[in-house]
PDB file of C-alpha atoms in Angstrom:
ATOM      1  CA  UNK A   3      -0.039  17.550 -14.220  1.00 92.00           C
ATOM      2  CA  UNK A   4      -3.257  16.572 -16.411  1.00 95.00           C
ATOM      3  CA  UNK A   5      -1.129  13.971 -18.186  1.00 96.00           C
ATOM      4  CA  UNK A   6       0.124  12.570 -14.436  1.00 97.00           C
ATOM      5  CA  UNK A   7      -2.954  12.623 -13.308  1.00 97.00           C
ATOM      6  CA  UNK A   8      -4.396  10.384 -15.871  1.00 98.00           C
ATOM      7  CA  UNK A   9      -1.157   7.739 -15.381  1.00 98.00           C
ATOM      8  CA  UNK A  10      -2.235   7.523 -12.130  1.00 97.00           C
ATOM      9  CA  UNK A  11      -5.435   6.959 -12.168  1.00 97.00           C
ATOM     10  CA  UNK A  12      -5.153   4.353 -15.348  1.00 98.00           C
ATOM     11  CA  UNK A  13      -2.416   2.148 -12.986  1.00 97.00           C
ATOM     12  CA  UNK A  14      -4.745   2.709 -10.050  1.00 97.00           C
ATOM     13  CA  UNK A  15      -7.836   1.480 -12.188  1.00 98.00           C
ATOM     14  CA  UNK A  16      -5.322  -1.535 -12.821  1.00 98.00           C
ATOM     15  CA  UNK A  17      -3.531  -2.052  -9.705  1.00 96.00           C
ATOM     16  CA  UNK A  18      -7.650  -2.114  -7.885  1.00 96.00           C
ATOM     17  CA  UNK A  19      -9.026  -4.568  -9.816  1.00 97.00           C
ATOM     18  CA  UNK A  20      -5.830  -6.819  -9.630  1.00 96.00           C
ATOM     19  CA  UNK A  21      -6.202  -6.880  -5.535  1.00 94.00           C
ATOM     20  CA  UNK A  22      -9.991  -7.785  -6.372  1.00 96.00           C
ATOM     21  CA  UNK A  23      -9.392 -11.014  -8.237  1.00 97.00           C
ATOM     22  CA  UNK A  24      -6.343 -11.862  -5.805  1.00 95.00           C
ATOM     23  CA  UNK A  25      -8.801 -11.449  -2.864  1.00 93.00           C
ATOM     24  CA  UNK A  26     -11.241 -13.514  -4.822  1.00 96.00           C
ATOM     25  CA  UNK A  27      -8.960 -15.924  -6.082  1.00 97.00           C
ATOM     26  CA  UNK A  28      -7.234 -16.636  -2.184  1.00 95.00           C
ATOM     27  CA  UNK A  29     -10.787 -16.864  -1.202  1.00 96.00           C
ATOM     28  CA  UNK A  30     -11.639 -19.889  -3.584  1.00 97.00           C
ATOM     29  CA  UNK A  31      -8.290 -21.313  -2.661  1.00 97.00           C
ATOM     30  CA  UNK A  32      -8.213 -21.035   1.120  1.00 96.00           C
ATOM     31  CA  UNK A  33     -11.762 -20.255   2.417  1.00 94.00           C
ATOM     32  CA  UNK A  34     -13.061 -16.496   4.168  1.00 89.00           C
ATOM     33  CA  UNK A  35     -11.715 -17.604   7.367  1.00 88.00           C
ATOM     34  CA  UNK A  36      -8.582 -15.424   6.817  1.00 90.00           C
ATOM     35  CA  UNK A  37      -7.508 -12.311   4.956  1.00 87.00           C
ATOM     36  CA  UNK A  38      -5.641 -14.187   2.718  1.00 91.00           C
ATOM     37  CA  UNK A  39      -6.101 -12.049  -0.058  1.00 91.00           C
ATOM     38  CA  UNK A  40      -4.926  -8.965   1.891  1.00 88.00           C
ATOM     39  CA  UNK A  41      -1.719 -10.431   3.497  1.00 90.00           C
ATOM     40  CA  UNK A  42      -0.877 -11.477  -0.075  1.00 92.00           C
ATOM     41  CA  UNK A  43      -1.419  -8.322  -1.860  1.00 93.00           C
ATOM     42  CA  UNK A  44       0.569  -6.514   1.159  1.00 90.00           C
ATOM     43  CA  UNK A  45       3.232  -8.901   0.981  1.00 91.00           C
ATOM     44  CA  UNK A  46       3.339  -9.108  -3.042  1.00 92.00           C
ATOM     45  CA  UNK A  47       2.710  -5.024  -3.413  1.00 91.00           C
ATOM     46  CA  UNK A  48       5.525  -4.457  -0.879  1.00 89.00           C
ATOM     47  CA  UNK A  49       8.164  -7.056  -2.837  1.00 92.00           C
ATOM     48  CA  UNK A  50       7.225  -5.129  -6.198  1.00 93.00           C
ATOM     49  CA  UNK A  51       7.804  -1.985  -4.715  1.00 92.00           C
ATOM     50  CA  UNK A  52      11.042  -2.655  -3.982  1.00 89.00           C
ATOM     51  CA  UNK A  53      11.754  -4.289  -7.266  1.00 93.00           C
ATOM     52  CA  UNK A  54      10.097  -1.240  -9.043  1.00 93.00           C
ATOM     53  CA  UNK A  55      12.036   1.448  -7.300  1.00 91.00           C
ATOM     54  CA  UNK A  56      15.175   0.449  -8.074  1.00 92.00           C
ATOM     55  CA  UNK A  57      14.483  -0.619 -11.863  1.00 93.00           C
ATOM     56  CA  UNK A  58      12.849   2.161 -12.817  1.00 93.00           C
ATOM     57  CA  UNK A  59      16.066   4.128 -10.638  1.00 92.00           C
ATOM     58  CA  UNK A  60      18.717   2.064 -12.795  1.00 93.00           C
ATOM     59  CA  UNK A  61      17.436   2.709 -15.933  1.00 95.00           C
ATOM     60  CA  UNK A  62      16.288   6.796 -15.768  1.00 96.00           C
ATOM     61  CA  UNK A  63      12.735   5.569 -16.312  1.00 95.00           C
ATOM     62  CA  UNK A  64      11.143   7.162 -13.342  1.00 95.00           C
ATOM     63  CA  UNK A  65       8.516   8.797 -15.239  1.00 96.00           C
ATOM     64  CA  UNK A  66       6.973   5.550 -14.952  1.00 96.00           C
ATOM     65  CA  UNK A  67       6.637   5.902 -11.385  1.00 96.00           C
ATOM     66  CA  UNK A  68       2.950   7.487 -11.138  1.00 97.00           C
ATOM     67  CA  UNK A  69       1.820   4.618 -13.553  1.00 97.00           C
ATOM     68  CA  UNK A  70       3.281   2.001 -11.756  1.00 96.00           C
ATOM     69  CA  UNK A  71       4.180   2.827  -8.143  1.00 94.00           C
ATOM     70  CA  UNK A  72       1.646   5.407  -7.227  1.00 94.00           C
ATOM     71  CA  UNK A  73      -0.999   3.810  -9.270  1.00 96.00           C
ATOM     72  CA  UNK A  74      -0.572   0.050 -10.056  1.00 96.00           C
ATOM     73  CA  UNK A  75       1.222  -0.633  -6.979  1.00 94.00           C
ATOM     74  CA  UNK A  76      -0.943   1.838  -5.049  1.00 92.00           C
ATOM     75  CA  UNK A  77      -4.557   0.573  -6.285  1.00 94.00           C
ATOM     76  CA  UNK A  78      -3.594  -2.948  -5.591  1.00 94.00           C
ATOM     77  CA  UNK A  79      -1.998  -2.177  -2.103  1.00 89.00           C
ATOM     78  CA  UNK A  80      -0.835   1.136  -0.417  1.00 79.00           C
ATOM     79  CA  UNK A  81       0.962  -1.153   2.338  1.00 87.00           C
ATOM     80  CA  UNK A  82       3.834  -0.969  -0.132  1.00 82.00           C
ATOM     81  CA  UNK A  83       4.004   2.684  -0.689  1.00 82.00           C
ATOM     82  CA  UNK A  84       4.093   2.550   3.336  1.00 88.00           C
ATOM     83  CA  UNK A  85       6.410   0.162   3.735  1.00 90.00           C
ATOM     84  CA  UNK A  86       8.853   1.891   0.772  1.00 86.00           C
ATOM     85  CA  UNK A  87       8.606   5.105   2.896  1.00 88.00           C
ATOM     86  CA  UNK A  88       9.841   2.929   5.935  1.00 92.00           C
ATOM     87  CA  UNK A  89      12.699   1.558   4.792  1.00 93.00           C
ATOM     88  CA  UNK A  90      13.965   4.559   3.308  1.00 92.00           C
ATOM     89  CA  UNK A  91      13.918   6.151   6.414  1.00 93.00           C
ATOM     90  CA  UNK A  92      16.042   3.210   7.943  1.00 97.00           C
ATOM     91  CA  UNK A  93      18.315   3.414   4.947  1.00 96.00           C
ATOM     92  CA  UNK A  94      18.700   7.329   5.994  1.00 95.00           C
ATOM     93  CA  UNK A  95      19.846   6.519   9.201  1.00 97.00           C
ATOM     94  CA  UNK A  96      16.739   8.092  10.417  1.00 95.00           C
ATOM     95  CA  UNK A  97      15.749   4.865  12.824  1.00 97.00           C
ATOM     96  CA  UNK A  98      13.665   6.646  15.361  1.00 97.00           C
ATOM     97  CA  UNK A  99      11.639   8.443  12.910  1.00 94.00           C
ATOM     98  CA  UNK A 100      10.904   5.547  10.870  1.00 93.00           C
ATOM     99  CA  UNK A 101       9.724   3.662  14.532  1.00 96.00           C
ATOM    100  CA  UNK A 102       7.184   6.777  15.173  1.00 95.00           C
ATOM    101  CA  UNK A 103       6.154   6.707  11.181  1.00 93.00           C
ATOM    102  CA  UNK A 104       5.933   2.844  11.447  1.00 94.00           C
ATOM    103  CA  UNK A 105       4.091   2.652  14.834  1.00 95.00           C
ATOM    104  CA  UNK A 106       1.870   5.753  14.020  1.00 93.00           C
ATOM    105  CA  UNK A 107       1.046   4.554  10.588  1.00 90.00           C
ATOM    106  CA  UNK A 108      -0.547   1.139  12.162  1.00 92.00           C
ATOM    107  CA  UNK A 109      -1.912   2.183  16.004  1.00 94.00           C
ATOM    108  CA  UNK A 110      -3.283   5.513  14.313  1.00 92.00           C
ATOM    109  CA  UNK A 111      -5.273   3.829  11.010  1.00 88.00           C
ATOM    110  CA  UNK A 112      -6.839   1.168  13.165  1.00 91.00           C
ATOM    111  CA  UNK A 113      -7.505   3.834  15.726  1.00 91.00           C
ATOM    112  CA  UNK A 114      -9.185   5.996  12.934  1.00 88.00           C
ATOM    113  CA  UNK A 115     -10.813   2.950  11.104  1.00 85.00           C
ATOM    114  CA  UNK A 116     -12.470   2.377  14.552  1.00 90.00           C
ATOM    115  CA  UNK A 117     -13.293   5.618  15.077  1.00 87.00           C
ATOM    116  CA  UNK A 118     -15.232   5.754  11.657  1.00 84.00           C
ATOM    117  CA  UNK A 119     -16.963   2.879  12.169  1.00 88.00           C
ATOM    118  CA  UNK A 120     -18.190   3.372  15.350  1.00 88.00           C
ATOM    119  CA  UNK A 121     -19.159   6.913  14.264  1.00 87.00           C
ATOM    120  CA  UNK A 122     -20.930   5.500  11.090  1.00 85.00           C
ATOM    121  CA  UNK A 123     -22.864   2.399  13.444  1.00 87.00           C
ATOM    122  CA  UNK A 124     -24.146   5.952  15.348  1.00 85.00           C
ATOM    123  CA  UNK A 125     -22.184   4.514  18.607  1.00 81.00           C
ATOM    124  CA  UNK A 126     -20.422   7.865  18.706  1.00 69.00           C
ATOM    125  CA  UNK A 127     -21.960  11.646  18.278  1.00 70.00           C
ATOM    126  CA  UNK A 128     -19.028  14.613  17.057  1.00 66.00           C
ATOM    127  CA  UNK A 129     -20.430  17.509  18.633  1.00 67.00           C
TER     128      UNK A 129
END
Protein backbone atom coordinates (compact mmCIF):
# COMPACT_ATOMS: atom_id res chain seq x y z
CA UNK A 1 0.00 0.00 0.00
CA UNK A 2 2.79 2.44 0.89
CA UNK A 3 4.56 1.79 -2.43
CA UNK A 4 1.37 2.51 -4.35
CA UNK A 5 0.80 5.68 -2.34
CA UNK A 6 4.33 6.84 -3.16
CA UNK A 7 3.75 6.11 -6.85
CA UNK A 8 0.58 8.21 -6.80
CA UNK A 9 2.36 11.02 -4.94
CA UNK A 10 5.30 11.04 -7.36
CA UNK A 11 2.99 11.00 -10.36
CA UNK A 12 0.87 13.74 -8.83
CA UNK A 13 3.92 15.96 -8.47
CA UNK A 14 4.73 15.45 -12.15
CA UNK A 15 1.14 16.05 -13.26
CA UNK A 16 0.61 19.14 -11.13
CA UNK A 17 3.89 20.62 -12.37
CA UNK A 18 2.85 19.97 -15.96
CA UNK A 19 -0.54 21.60 -15.32
CA UNK A 20 1.19 24.67 -13.88
CA UNK A 21 3.52 24.91 -16.88
CA UNK A 22 0.62 24.44 -19.32
CA UNK A 23 -1.31 27.26 -17.63
CA UNK A 24 1.70 29.56 -17.70
CA UNK A 25 2.42 28.69 -21.34
CA UNK A 26 -1.16 29.16 -22.53
CA UNK A 27 -1.42 32.48 -20.69
CA UNK A 28 1.80 33.63 -22.36
CA UNK A 29 0.50 32.57 -25.78
CA UNK A 30 -3.11 33.76 -25.57
CA UNK A 31 -3.36 36.15 -22.62
CA UNK A 32 -5.44 35.92 -19.48
CA UNK A 33 -8.87 36.69 -20.95
CA UNK A 34 -9.98 33.04 -21.13
CA UNK A 35 -8.88 29.97 -19.13
CA UNK A 36 -7.06 28.36 -22.07
CA UNK A 37 -4.69 26.49 -19.79
CA UNK A 38 -7.46 24.76 -17.88
CA UNK A 39 -9.37 23.94 -21.05
CA UNK A 40 -6.21 22.55 -22.64
CA UNK A 41 -5.27 20.31 -19.72
CA UNK A 42 -8.84 19.04 -19.41
CA UNK A 43 -8.99 18.05 -23.07
CA UNK A 44 -5.42 16.73 -23.27
CA UNK A 45 -5.73 14.90 -19.95
CA UNK A 46 -8.96 13.22 -21.03
CA UNK A 47 -7.38 12.17 -24.35
CA UNK A 48 -4.32 10.77 -22.59
CA UNK A 49 -6.51 8.96 -20.03
CA UNK A 50 -8.29 7.20 -22.89
CA UNK A 51 -5.01 6.19 -24.48
CA UNK A 52 -3.51 4.99 -21.21
CA UNK A 53 -6.59 3.07 -20.08
CA UNK A 54 -6.45 0.91 -23.19
CA UNK A 55 -2.66 0.76 -23.56
CA UNK A 56 -2.00 -0.32 -19.97
CA UNK A 57 -4.78 -2.89 -20.06
CA UNK A 58 -3.69 -4.38 -23.39
CA UNK A 59 -0.08 -4.62 -22.26
CA UNK A 60 -0.96 -6.08 -18.89
CA UNK A 61 0.70 -3.09 -17.30
CA UNK A 62 -2.07 -1.95 -14.95
CA UNK A 63 0.52 -1.88 -12.17
CA UNK A 64 1.59 1.44 -13.73
CA UNK A 65 -1.93 2.89 -13.38
CA UNK A 66 -1.42 4.37 -9.90
CA UNK A 67 1.58 6.39 -11.11
CA UNK A 68 0.42 7.22 -14.64
CA UNK A 69 -3.35 7.51 -14.37
CA UNK A 70 -4.11 8.42 -10.76
CA UNK A 71 -0.86 10.30 -10.17
CA UNK A 72 0.30 12.02 -13.35
CA UNK A 73 -3.07 12.50 -15.04
CA UNK A 74 -4.88 13.03 -11.74
CA UNK A 75 -2.38 15.75 -10.87
CA UNK A 76 -2.62 17.15 -14.39
CA UNK A 77 -6.44 17.19 -14.39
CA UNK A 78 -9.08 15.32 -12.45
CA UNK A 79 -11.40 15.98 -15.36
CA UNK A 80 -9.75 13.05 -17.12
CA UNK A 81 -10.84 10.67 -14.34
CA UNK A 82 -14.35 12.13 -14.45
CA UNK A 83 -14.44 11.63 -18.24
CA UNK A 84 -13.23 8.02 -17.97
CA UNK A 85 -15.83 7.17 -15.30
CA UNK A 86 -18.61 8.74 -17.37
CA UNK A 87 -17.65 6.86 -20.54
CA UNK A 88 -17.31 3.55 -18.68
CA UNK A 89 -20.84 4.00 -17.33
CA UNK A 90 -22.08 4.72 -20.85
CA UNK A 91 -20.23 1.70 -22.26
CA UNK A 92 -21.85 -0.47 -19.60
CA UNK A 93 -25.24 0.70 -20.86
CA UNK A 94 -25.93 2.61 -17.66
CA UNK A 95 -26.98 5.75 -19.51
CA UNK A 96 -29.25 7.21 -16.84
CA UNK A 97 -26.60 6.69 -14.15
CA UNK A 98 -23.99 8.28 -16.45
CA UNK A 99 -26.17 11.33 -17.11
CA UNK A 100 -26.93 11.72 -13.40
CA UNK A 101 -23.23 11.35 -12.58
CA UNK A 102 -22.19 13.92 -15.20
CA UNK A 103 -24.88 16.45 -14.27
CA UNK A 104 -24.33 16.03 -10.53
CA UNK A 105 -20.56 16.29 -10.91
CA UNK A 106 -20.77 19.58 -12.76
CA UNK A 107 -23.71 21.20 -10.98
CA UNK A 108 -22.92 20.05 -7.44
CA UNK A 109 -19.19 20.76 -7.81
CA UNK A 110 -19.87 24.32 -8.96
CA UNK A 111 -22.44 24.78 -6.18
CA UNK A 112 -19.92 23.47 -3.63
CA UNK A 113 -17.28 25.88 -4.94
CA UNK A 114 -19.71 28.81 -4.63
CA UNK A 115 -20.61 27.69 -1.10
CA UNK A 116 -16.92 27.53 -0.20
CA UNK A 117 -16.33 30.99 -1.64
CA UNK A 118 -19.28 32.46 0.24
CA UNK A 119 -18.25 30.80 3.49
CA UNK A 120 -14.63 31.88 3.16
CA UNK A 121 -15.65 35.44 2.31
CA UNK A 122 -17.84 35.57 5.43
CA UNK A 123 -20.98 36.03 3.39
CA UNK A 124 -22.54 32.89 4.84
CA UNK A 125 -22.15 31.48 8.33
CA UNK A 126 -22.51 27.89 9.39
CA UNK A 127 -24.77 27.43 12.45
